[in-house]
């Protein structure tokens, strides 16, 4: 049964109309995700459903006795209120208070908050968000409304929340940009597009397919309309005498077709920036150690960045990820060791928090970008700050609006524009998926594919890491960051707690006599028969795969408008690239083994 109906709502902010006679419904137990580009009104829609704002027209119908609990994007608590007081007050604990308090403490501990008596005024924004999340989850509500619930959660916390929401019997409606999270939790996607609301009974992967079908149908209808218009126009131009009823009806039909609106599409961010040439010396981390009080974040860490490194940094909250970034940018000094930047290195850092003194509420959007440069060189030539803003969906009057009027997502998009205007060759992205909409993230991912320089990503977004990085450093497990080759999925499969064969095995103690007999027995290292055959043919296999991928890349251009064929080619290309990566890893192992054999190394018998 329907427990929530949004009926013909219209909402405008100033001259900008967010929703225009839009409707959708939510059924009992459904898990819905709201998506759309920043500034389209996702958070406003949540507030309207929660009863915190009123639509200009239309109404919200909630089933009788249906309770709603709302998680805002930026929660606020009394400065002197303790952690546990704040959580229990929001959870409406009229009954079973002791039971709920125990649950609250368990959830808070799971989310990294352990001092239950700490005043809320001493908490960071991320900690407050986690408090509010626990409070909402404990609430006996039939509908949970969650605005960016995964922000400020590390990967393990996000996985816990994912399972918690999947098991919850009540309905959930949320805004999140975490695509793996959306795909796993939701069974309905609600898209805000040009003032309209489209509802898809599917998870995120299903939504992508259904949206493509909707857009193809709209384009097909528009082509038919244009064909009819051309024929009607020829008839009109022949000098039709609008005397008969039939002729008048045909002219009216022409006018009606002519005045119909063509399908509209959301603006797409266009990312392009100049890149400063990167010299031989890039970024060198030499034996760096850092501790705060009794806690060591990392010790004796050394790493030399390659010119096109794609590096991801992961670990639980408080493990030192942002501190490592600040060491690279020079904001923090190491306790020992050094960080050296080459003379050609130009760092652009997209920070997790935007400095309020840098983004003043009374400053105009265009002036904020002009503070970096009036013009910038891009692969498309020299473009102005105003043109760059248009590429980031700030056009016309929007460029002369005040920063204080922008939504959180719009501010992050503008901040990213400013970073790229600086033409960096070392791009650091600290939690880039917080507040950036999915469409912008997709463009950013494509941009990073061709970025000529080093990319360092700190993120808990599994999808973004899978898409953008080729090496992972994990902080927090040991004193020295642990290096893993591959993207996030590769790292997750190789972690000691996720794959048993990666855990060092404990050997059973041998009898003393056997131990003595085995001591000193060695044999020469050599290939097995299968390894020898593989070593002889693997380079040829790699060459064939590289040729195949090149051909498939050419085919993607050839069949760009045949979506069925393009989908088949894309899947085949992904499979070939995955196989090539496996072959390359295997080739490196065999090459190393061959070198050790040539040196005459021995192993225990």
PDB file of N, CA and C in Angstrom, residues 103-194:
ATOM      1  N   UNK A 103      21.286  -0.110  22.871  1.00  0.00           N
ATOM      2  CA  UNK A 103      21.417  -0.154  21.410  1.00  0.00           C
ATOM      3  C   UNK A 103      22.159   1.074  20.889  1.00  0.00           C
ATOM      4  N   UNK A 104      21.823   2.237  21.476  1.00  0.00           N
ATOM      5  CA  UNK A 104      22.456   3.490  21.047  1.00  0.00           C
ATOM      6  C   UNK A 104      23.964   3.434  21.265  1.00  0.00           C
ATOM      7  N   UNK A 105      24.376   2.947  22.426  1.00  0.00           N
ATOM      8  CA  UNK A 105      25.809   2.880  22.723  1.00  0.00           C
ATOM      9  C   UNK A 105      26.521   1.888  21.806  1.00  0.00           C
ATOM     10  N   UNK A 106      25.829   0.781  21.498  1.00  0.00           N
ATOM     11  CA  UNK A 106      26.430  -0.209  20.583  1.00  0.00           C
ATOM     12  C   UNK A 106      26.613   0.383  19.191  1.00  0.00           C
ATOM     13  N   UNK A 107      25.587   1.103  18.704  1.00  0.00           N
ATOM     14  CA  UNK A 107      25.681   1.724  17.378  1.00  0.00           C
ATOM     15  C   UNK A 107      26.749   2.814  17.358  1.00  0.00           C
ATOM     16  N   UNK A 108      26.783   3.646  18.391  1.00  0.00           N
ATOM     17  CA  UNK A 108      27.774   4.720  18.449  1.00  0.00           C
ATOM     18  C   UNK A 108      29.191   4.159  18.433  1.00  0.00           C
ATOM     19  N   UNK A 109      29.389   3.084  19.192  1.00  0.00           N
ATOM     20  CA  UNK A 109      30.713   2.447  19.218  1.00  0.00           C
ATOM     21  C   UNK A 109      31.079   1.927  17.836  1.00  0.00           C
ATOM     22  N   UNK A 110      30.099   1.337  17.155  1.00  0.00           N
ATOM     23  CA  UNK A 110      30.324   0.830  15.798  1.00  0.00           C
ATOM     24  C   UNK A 110      30.730   1.964  14.852  1.00  0.00           C
ATOM     25  N   UNK A 111      30.218   3.171  15.116  1.00  0.00           N
ATOM     26  CA  UNK A 111      30.513   4.324  14.260  1.00  0.00           C
ATOM     27  C   UNK A 111      31.657   5.179  14.804  1.00  0.00           C
ATOM     28  N   UNK A 112      32.414   4.641  15.767  1.00  0.00           N
ATOM     29  CA  UNK A 112      33.629   5.314  16.219  1.00  0.00           C
ATOM     30  C   UNK A 112      33.428   6.390  17.257  1.00  0.00           C
ATOM     31  N   UNK A 113      32.258   6.448  17.899  1.00  0.00           N
ATOM     32  CA  UNK A 113      32.004   7.430  18.960  1.00  0.00           C
ATOM     33  C   UNK A 113      31.892   6.648  20.265  1.00  0.00           C
ATOM     34  N   UNK A 114      32.865   6.828  21.170  1.00  0.00           N
ATOM     35  CA  UNK A 114      32.920   5.998  22.381  1.00  0.00           C
ATOM     36  C   UNK A 114      32.788   6.792  23.672  1.00  0.00           C
ATOM     37  N   UNK A 115      32.961   8.110  23.617  1.00  0.00           N
ATOM     38  CA  UNK A 115      32.816   8.937  24.820  1.00  0.00           C
ATOM     39  C   UNK A 115      31.382   9.452  24.875  1.00  0.00           C
ATOM     40  N   UNK A 116      30.512   8.718  25.563  1.00  0.00           N
ATOM     41  CA  UNK A 116      29.084   9.036  25.558  1.00  0.00           C
ATOM     42  C   UNK A 116      28.754  10.273  26.394  1.00  0.00           C
ATOM     43  N   UNK A 117      29.681  10.683  27.269  1.00  0.00           N
ATOM     44  CA  UNK A 117      29.441  11.854  28.117  1.00  0.00           C
ATOM     45  C   UNK A 117      30.041  13.134  27.529  1.00  0.00           C
ATOM     46  N   UNK A 118      30.669  13.024  26.373  1.00  0.00           N
ATOM     47  CA  UNK A 118      31.316  14.197  25.760  1.00  0.00           C
ATOM     48  C   UNK A 118      30.266  15.215  25.305  1.00  0.00           C
ATOM     49  N   UNK A 119      30.463  16.507  25.590  1.00  0.00           N
ATOM     50  CA  UNK A 119      29.519  17.527  25.125  1.00  0.00           C
ATOM     51  C   UNK A 119      29.525  17.621  23.597  1.00  0.00           C
ATOM     52  N   UNK A 120      28.361  17.830  23.011  1.00  0.00           N
ATOM     53  CA  UNK A 120      28.257  17.889  21.542  1.00  0.00           C
ATOM     54  C   UNK A 120      29.026  19.072  20.965  1.00  0.00           C
ATOM     55  N   UNK A 121      29.221  20.102  21.779  1.00  0.00           N
ATOM     56  CA  UNK A 121      29.965  21.265  21.304  1.00  0.00           C
ATOM     57  C   UNK A 121      31.409  20.961  20.982  1.00  0.00           C
ATOM     58  N   UNK A 122      31.930  19.830  21.457  1.00  0.00           N
ATOM     59  CA  UNK A 122      33.324  19.463  21.206  1.00  0.00           C
ATOM     60  C   UNK A 122      33.467  18.529  19.995  1.00  0.00           C
ATOM     61  N   UNK A 123      32.343  18.190  19.363  1.00  0.00           N
ATOM     62  CA  UNK A 123      32.377  17.215  18.271  1.00  0.00           C
ATOM     63  C   UNK A 123      32.612  17.889  16.923  1.00  0.00           C
ATOM     64  N   UNK A 124      33.214  17.135  15.996  1.00  0.00           N
ATOM     65  CA  UNK A 124      33.359  17.613  14.612  1.00  0.00           C
ATOM     66  C   UNK A 124      32.036  17.465  13.880  1.00  0.00           C
ATOM     67  N   UNK A 125      31.949  18.046  12.693  1.00  0.00           N
ATOM     68  CA  UNK A 125      30.735  17.918  11.889  1.00  0.00           C
ATOM     69  C   UNK A 125      30.423  16.475  11.546  1.00  0.00           C
ATOM     70  N   UNK A 126      31.474  15.688  11.256  1.00  0.00           N
ATOM     71  CA  UNK A 126      31.276  14.279  10.919  1.00  0.00           C
ATOM     72  C   UNK A 126      30.761  13.473  12.100  1.00  0.00           C
ATOM     73  N   UNK A 127      31.271  13.758  13.292  1.00  0.00           N
ATOM     74  CA  UNK A 127      30.799  13.055  14.488  1.00  0.00           C
ATOM     75  C   UNK A 127      29.338  13.392  14.777  1.00  0.00           C
ATOM     76  N   UNK A 128      28.963  14.654  14.602  1.00  0.00           N
ATOM     77  CA  UNK A 128      27.563  15.047  14.810  1.00  0.00           C
ATOM     78  C   UNK A 128      26.648  14.333  13.821  1.00  0.00           C
ATOM     79  N   UNK A 129      27.126  14.172  12.578  1.00  0.00           N
ATOM     80  CA  UNK A 129      26.319  13.475  11.584  1.00  0.00           C
ATOM     81  C   UNK A 129      26.081  12.028  12.015  1.00  0.00           C
ATOM     82  N   UNK A 130      27.106  11.391  12.607  1.00  0.00           N
ATOM     83  CA  UNK A 130      26.959  10.011  13.047  1.00  0.00           C
ATOM     84  C   UNK A 130      26.005   9.897  14.235  1.00  0.00           C
ATOM     85  N   UNK A 131      26.046  10.892  15.129  1.00  0.00           N
ATOM     86  CA  UNK A 131      25.090  10.923  16.242  1.00  0.00           C
ATOM     87  C   UNK A 131      23.659  10.992  15.718  1.00  0.00           C
ATOM     88  N   UNK A 132      23.441  11.911  14.775  1.00  0.00           N
ATOM     89  CA  UNK A 132      22.100  12.080  14.213  1.00  0.00           C
ATOM     90  C   UNK A 132      21.648  10.817  13.488  1.00  0.00           C
ATOM     91  N   UNK A 133      22.570  10.136  12.830  1.00  0.00           N
ATOM     92  CA  UNK A 133      22.233   8.906  12.119  1.00  0.00           C
ATOM     93  C   UNK A 133      21.770   7.828  13.095  1.00  0.00           C
ATOM     94  N   UNK A 134      22.489   7.657  14.198  1.00  0.00           N
ATOM     95  CA  UNK A 134      22.093   6.667  15.210  1.00  0.00           C
ATOM     96  C   UNK A 134      20.727   7.009  15.778  1.00  0.00           C
ATOM     97  N   UNK A 135      20.520   8.292  16.046  1.00  0.00           N
ATOM     98  CA  UNK A 135      19.234   8.736  16.595  1.00  0.00           C
ATOM     99  C   UNK A 135      18.080   8.391  15.661  1.00  0.00           C
ATOM    100  N   UNK A 136      18.270   8.620  14.374  1.00  0.00           N
ATOM    101  CA  UNK A 136      17.227   8.324  13.380  1.00  0.00           C
ATOM    102  C   UNK A 136      16.993   6.817  13.264  1.00  0.00           C
ATOM    103  N   UNK A 137      18.083   6.034  13.250  1.00  0.00           N
ATOM    104  CA  UNK A 137      17.939   4.578  13.120  1.00  0.00           C
ATOM    105  C   UNK A 137      17.204   3.964  14.317  1.00  0.00           C
ATOM    106  N   UNK A 138      17.337   4.577  15.484  1.00  0.00           N
ATOM    107  CA  UNK A 138      16.668   4.068  16.681  1.00  0.00           C
ATOM    108  C   UNK A 138      15.207   4.500  16.764  1.00  0.00           C
ATOM    109  N   UNK A 139      14.846   5.476  15.956  1.00  0.00           N
ATOM    110  CA  UNK A 139      13.483   5.998  16.004  1.00  0.00           C
ATOM    111  C   UNK A 139      12.485   4.973  15.473  1.00  0.00           C
ATOM    112  N   UNK A 140      11.337   4.792  16.154  1.00  0.00           N
ATOM    113  CA  UNK A 140      10.327   3.825  15.695  1.00  0.00           C
ATOM    114  C   UNK A 140       9.477   4.396  14.572  1.00  0.00           C
ATOM    115  N   UNK A 141      10.126   4.767  13.467  1.00  0.00           N
ATOM    116  CA  UNK A 141       9.427   5.438  12.364  1.00  0.00           C
ATOM    117  C   UNK A 141       9.148   4.465  11.228  1.00  0.00           C
ATOM    118  N   UNK A 142       8.016   4.694  10.547  1.00  0.00           N
ATOM    119  CA  UNK A 142       7.675   3.892   9.374  1.00  0.00           C
ATOM    120  C   UNK A 142       8.410   4.372   8.130  1.00  0.00           C
ATOM    121  N   UNK A 143       8.816   5.647   8.142  1.00  0.00           N
ATOM    122  CA  UNK A 143       9.565   6.208   7.007  1.00  0.00           C
ATOM    123  C   UNK A 143      10.816   6.906   7.540  1.00  0.00           C
ATOM    124  N   UNK A 144      11.974   6.486   7.075  1.00  0.00           N
ATOM    125  CA  UNK A 144      13.223   7.189   7.371  1.00  0.00           C
ATOM    126  C   UNK A 144      13.571   8.079   6.185  1.00  0.00           C
ATOM    127  N   UNK A 145      13.880   9.342   6.463  1.00  0.00           N
ATOM    128  CA  UNK A 145      14.321  10.276   5.424  1.00  0.00           C
ATOM    129  C   UNK A 145      15.771  10.621   5.728  1.00  0.00           C
ATOM    130  N   UNK A 146      16.664  10.252   4.833  1.00  0.00           N
ATOM    131  CA  UNK A 146      18.106  10.374   5.085  1.00  0.00           C
ATOM    132  C   UNK A 146      18.756  11.248   4.015  1.00  0.00           C
ATOM    133  N   UNK A 147      19.386  12.336   4.439  1.00  0.00           N
ATOM    134  CA  UNK A 147      20.094  13.228   3.520  1.00  0.00           C
ATOM    135  C   UNK A 147      21.592  12.990   3.666  1.00  0.00           C
ATOM    136  N   UNK A 148      22.175  12.354   2.681  1.00  0.00           N
ATOM    137  CA  UNK A 148      23.604  12.005   2.639  1.00  0.00           C
ATOM    138  C   UNK A 148      24.030  11.195   3.864  1.00  0.00           C
ATOM    139  N   UNK A 149      23.422  10.025   4.098  1.00  0.00           N
ATOM    140  CA  UNK A 149      23.757   9.244   5.293  1.00  0.00           C
ATOM    141  C   UNK A 149      25.168   8.676   5.301  1.00  0.00           C
ATOM    142  N   UNK A 150      25.795   8.492   4.118  1.00  0.00           N
ATOM    143  CA  UNK A 150      27.122   7.864   4.076  1.00  0.00           C
ATOM    144  C   UNK A 150      28.265   8.872   4.189  1.00  0.00           C
ATOM    145  N   UNK A 151      27.958  10.171   4.166  1.00  0.00           N
ATOM    146  CA  UNK A 151      29.021  11.158   4.347  1.00  0.00           C
ATOM    147  C   UNK A 151      29.645  11.001   5.734  1.00  0.00           C
ATOM    148  N   UNK A 152      30.960  11.074   5.799  1.00  0.00           N
ATOM    149  CA  UNK A 152      31.722  10.975   7.055  1.00  0.00           C
ATOM    150  C   UNK A 152      31.744   9.555   7.621  1.00  0.00           C
ATOM    151  N   UNK A 153      31.347   8.557   6.824  1.00  0.00           N
ATOM    152  CA  UNK A 153      31.466   7.170   7.249  1.00  0.00           C
ATOM    153  C   UNK A 153      32.587   6.513   6.455  1.00  0.00           C
ATOM    154  N   UNK A 154      33.430   5.729   7.148  1.00  0.00           N
ATOM    155  CA  UNK A 154      34.442   4.993   6.401  1.00  0.00           C
ATOM    156  C   UNK A 154      33.801   3.762   5.762  1.00  0.00           C
ATOM    157  N   UNK A 155      34.585   2.995   5.020  1.00  0.00           N
ATOM    158  CA  UNK A 155      34.027   1.896   4.225  1.00  0.00           C
ATOM    159  C   UNK A 155      33.332   0.854   5.089  1.00  0.00           C
ATOM    160  N   UNK A 156      33.926   0.514   6.235  1.00  0.00           N
ATOM    161  CA  UNK A 156      33.316  -0.497   7.100  1.00  0.00           C
ATOM    162  C   UNK A 156      32.015   0.018   7.713  1.00  0.00           C
ATOM    163  N   UNK A 157      31.991   1.306   8.080  1.00  0.00           N
ATOM    164  CA  UNK A 157      30.768   1.899   8.611  1.00  0.00           C
ATOM    165  C   UNK A 157      29.669   1.927   7.551  1.00  0.00           C
ATOM    166  N   UNK A 158      30.045   2.272   6.308  1.00  0.00           N
ATOM    167  CA  UNK A 158      29.070   2.294   5.214  1.00  0.00           C
ATOM    168  C   UNK A 158      28.500   0.898   4.974  1.00  0.00           C
ATOM    169  N   UNK A 159      29.374  -0.120   5.046  1.00  0.00           N
ATOM    170  CA  UNK A 159      28.906  -1.492   4.852  1.00  0.00           C
ATOM    171  C   UNK A 159      27.932  -1.894   5.958  1.00  0.00           C
ATOM    172  N   UNK A 160      28.226  -1.457   7.193  1.00  0.00           N
ATOM    173  CA  UNK A 160      27.314  -1.754   8.313  1.00  0.00           C
ATOM    174  C   UNK A 160      25.960  -1.070   8.102  1.00  0.00           C
ATOM    175  N   UNK A 161      25.976   0.209   7.702  1.00  0.00           N
ATOM    176  CA  UNK A 161      24.729   0.934   7.467  1.00  0.00           C
ATOM    177  C   UNK A 161      23.943   0.296   6.318  1.00  0.00           C
ATOM    178  N   UNK A 162      24.667  -0.126   5.290  1.00  0.00           N
ATOM    179  CA  UNK A 162      24.045  -0.793   4.143  1.00  0.00           C
ATOM    180  C   UNK A 162      23.237  -2.015   4.594  1.00  0.00           C
ATOM    181  N   UNK A 163      23.844  -2.855   5.417  1.00  0.00           N
ATOM    182  CA  UNK A 163      23.158  -4.051   5.901  1.00  0.00           C
ATOM    183  C   UNK A 163      22.011  -3.693   6.844  1.00  0.00           C
ATOM    184  N   UNK A 164      22.207  -2.658   7.674  1.00  0.00           N
ATOM    185  CA  UNK A 164      21.163  -2.234   8.614  1.00  0.00           C
ATOM    186  C   UNK A 164      19.913  -1.781   7.869  1.00  0.00           C
ATOM    187  N   UNK A 165      20.089  -0.993   6.816  1.00  0.00           N
ATOM    188  CA  UNK A 165      18.939  -0.487   6.061  1.00  0.00           C
ATOM    189  C   UNK A 165      18.272  -1.595   5.253  1.00  0.00           C
ATOM    190  N   UNK A 166      19.052  -2.512   4.727  1.00  0.00           N
ATOM    191  CA  UNK A 166      18.475  -3.619   3.953  1.00  0.00           C
ATOM    192  C   UNK A 166      17.586  -4.498   4.835  1.00  0.00           C
ATOM    193  N   UNK A 167      17.975  -4.665   6.106  1.00  0.00           N
ATOM    194  CA  UNK A 167      17.201  -5.507   7.024  1.00  0.00           C
ATOM    195  C   UNK A 167      15.995  -4.773   7.607  1.00  0.00           C
ATOM    196  N   UNK A 168      15.997  -3.454   7.554  1.00  0.00           N
ATOM    197  CA  UNK A 168      14.915  -2.677   8.161  1.00  0.00           C
ATOM    198  C   UNK A 168      13.615  -2.896   7.395  1.00  0.00           C
ATOM    199  N   UNK A 169      12.527  -3.135   8.134  1.00  0.00           N
ATOM    200  CA  UNK A 169      11.238  -3.415   7.509  1.00  0.00           C
ATOM    201  C   UNK A 169      10.554  -2.153   6.993  1.00  0.00           C
ATOM    202  N   UNK A 170      10.805  -1.007   7.636  1.00  0.00           N
ATOM    203  CA  UNK A 170      10.152   0.235   7.238  1.00  0.00           C
ATOM    204  C   UNK A 170      10.688   0.779   5.930  1.00  0.00           C
ATOM    205  N   UNK A 171      10.015   1.824   5.438  1.00  0.00           N
ATOM    206  CA  UNK A 171      10.414   2.476   4.184  1.00  0.00           C
ATOM    207  C   UNK A 171      11.565   3.445   4.424  1.00  0.00           C
ATOM    208  N   UNK A 172      12.361   3.643   3.400  1.00  0.00           N
ATOM    209  CA  UNK A 172      13.488   4.578   3.460  1.00  0.00           C
ATOM    210  C   UNK A 172      13.472   5.410   2.192  1.00  0.00           C
ATOM    211  N   UNK A 173      13.678   6.715   2.343  1.00  0.00           N
ATOM    212  CA  UNK A 173      13.867   7.582   1.179  1.00  0.00           C
ATOM    213  C   UNK A 173      15.100   8.434   1.468  1.00  0.00           C
ATOM    214  N   UNK A 174      16.071   8.377   0.567  1.00  0.00           N
ATOM    215  CA  UNK A 174      17.359   9.000   0.885  1.00  0.00           C
ATOM    216  C   UNK A 174      18.000   9.656  -0.336  1.00  0.00           C
ATOM    217  N   UNK A 175      18.884  10.601  -0.034  1.00  0.00           N
ATOM    218  CA  UNK A 175      19.756  11.205  -1.039  1.00  0.00           C
ATOM    219  C   UNK A 175      21.175  10.741  -0.731  1.00  0.00           C
ATOM    220  N   UNK A 176      21.810  10.082  -1.674  1.00  0.00           N
ATOM    221  CA  UNK A 176      23.206   9.686  -1.526  1.00  0.00           C
ATOM    222  C   UNK A 176      23.837   9.622  -2.906  1.00  0.00           C
ATOM    223  N   UNK A 177      25.153   9.854  -2.964  1.00  0.00           N
ATOM    224  CA  UNK A 177      25.878   9.777  -4.229  1.00  0.00           C
ATOM    225  C   UNK A 177      26.745   8.521  -4.291  1.00  0.00           C
ATOM    226  N   UNK A 178      26.622   7.650  -3.290  1.00  0.00           N
ATOM    227  CA  UNK A 178      27.382   6.407  -3.259  1.00  0.00           C
ATOM    228  C   UNK A 178      26.654   5.379  -4.126  1.00  0.00           C
ATOM    229  N   UNK A 179      27.186   5.102  -5.313  1.00  0.00           N
ATOM    230  CA  UNK A 179      26.471   4.274  -6.284  1.00  0.00           C
ATOM    231  C   UNK A 179      26.395   2.812  -5.878  1.00  0.00           C
ATOM    232  N   UNK A 180      27.454   2.265  -5.256  1.00  0.00           N
ATOM    233  CA  UNK A 180      27.372   0.892  -4.762  1.00  0.00           C
ATOM    234  C   UNK A 180      26.307   0.791  -3.663  1.00  0.00           C
ATOM    235  N   UNK A 181      26.251   1.792  -2.810  1.00  0.00           N
ATOM    236  CA  UNK A 181      25.275   1.824  -1.719  1.00  0.00           C
ATOM    237  C   UNK A 181      23.857   1.875  -2.297  1.00  0.00           C
ATOM    238  N   UNK A 182      23.635   2.756  -3.271  1.00  0.00           N
ATOM    239  CA  UNK A 182      22.329   2.856  -3.926  1.00  0.00           C
ATOM    240  C   UNK A 182      21.933   1.526  -4.568  1.00  0.00           C
ATOM    241  N   UNK A 183      22.877   0.926  -5.253  1.00  0.00           N
ATOM    242  CA  UNK A 183      22.584  -0.299  -5.982  1.00  0.00           C
ATOM    243  C   UNK A 183      22.222  -1.438  -5.029  1.00  0.00           C
ATOM    244  N   UNK A 184      22.866  -1.463  -3.859  1.00  0.00           N
ATOM    245  CA  UNK A 184      22.652  -2.545  -2.908  1.00  0.00           C
ATOM    246  C   UNK A 184      21.378  -2.369  -2.084  1.00  0.00           C
ATOM    247  N   UNK A 185      21.055  -1.119  -1.711  1.00  0.00           N
ATOM    248  CA  UNK A 185      19.973  -0.878  -0.746  1.00  0.00           C
ATOM    249  C   UNK A 185      18.635  -0.609  -1.413  1.00  0.00           C
ATOM    250  N   UNK A 186      18.610   0.165  -2.498  1.00  0.00           N
ATOM    251  CA  UNK A 186      17.344   0.681  -3.022  1.00  0.00           C
ATOM    252  C   UNK A 186      16.635  -0.305  -3.952  1.00  0.00           C
ATOM    253  N   UNK A 187      15.313  -0.141  -4.004  1.00  0.00           N
ATOM    254  CA  UNK A 187      14.512  -0.845  -5.018  1.00  0.00           C
ATOM    255  C   UNK A 187      13.618   0.129  -5.777  1.00  0.00           C
ATOM    256  N   UNK A 188      13.825   1.426  -5.552  1.00  0.00           N
ATOM    257  CA  UNK A 188      13.162   2.465  -6.340  1.00  0.00           C
ATOM    258  C   UNK A 188      14.105   3.666  -6.439  1.00  0.00           C
ATOM    259  N   UNK A 189      14.247   4.210  -7.635  1.00  0.00           N
ATOM    260  CA  UNK A 189      15.047   5.416  -7.853  1.00  0.00           C
ATOM    261  C   UNK A 189      14.116   6.546  -8.295  1.00  0.00           C
ATOM    262  N   UNK A 190      14.249   7.688  -7.630  1.00  0.00           N
ATOM    263  CA  UNK A 190      13.453   8.871  -7.964  1.00  0.00           C
ATOM    264  C   UNK A 190      14.413   9.926  -8.500  1.00  0.00           C
ATOM    265  N   UNK A 191      14.235  10.281  -9.762  1.00  0.00           N
ATOM    266  CA  UNK A 191      15.143  11.220 -10.427  1.00  0.00           C
ATOM    267  C   UNK A 191      14.467  12.574 -10.604  1.00  0.00           C
ATOM    268  N   UNK A 192      15.176  13.623 -10.185  1.00  0.00           N
ATOM    269  CA  UNK A 192      14.705  14.992 -10.414  1.00  0.00           C
ATOM    270  C   UNK A 192      15.422  15.522 -11.644  1.00  0.00           C
ATOM    271  N   UNK A 193      14.652  15.924 -12.643  1.00  0.00           N
ATOM    272  CA  UNK A 193      15.232  16.325 -13.932  1.00  0.00           C
ATOM    273  C   UNK A 193      14.393  17.443 -14.526  1.00  0.00           C
ATOM    274  N   UNK A 194      14.968  18.660 -14.587  1.00  0.00           N
ATOM    275  CA  UNK A 194      14.296  19.812 -15.195  1.00  0.00           C
ATOM    276  C   UNK A 194      12.917  20.072 -14.601  1.00  0.00           C
TER     277      UNK A 194
END
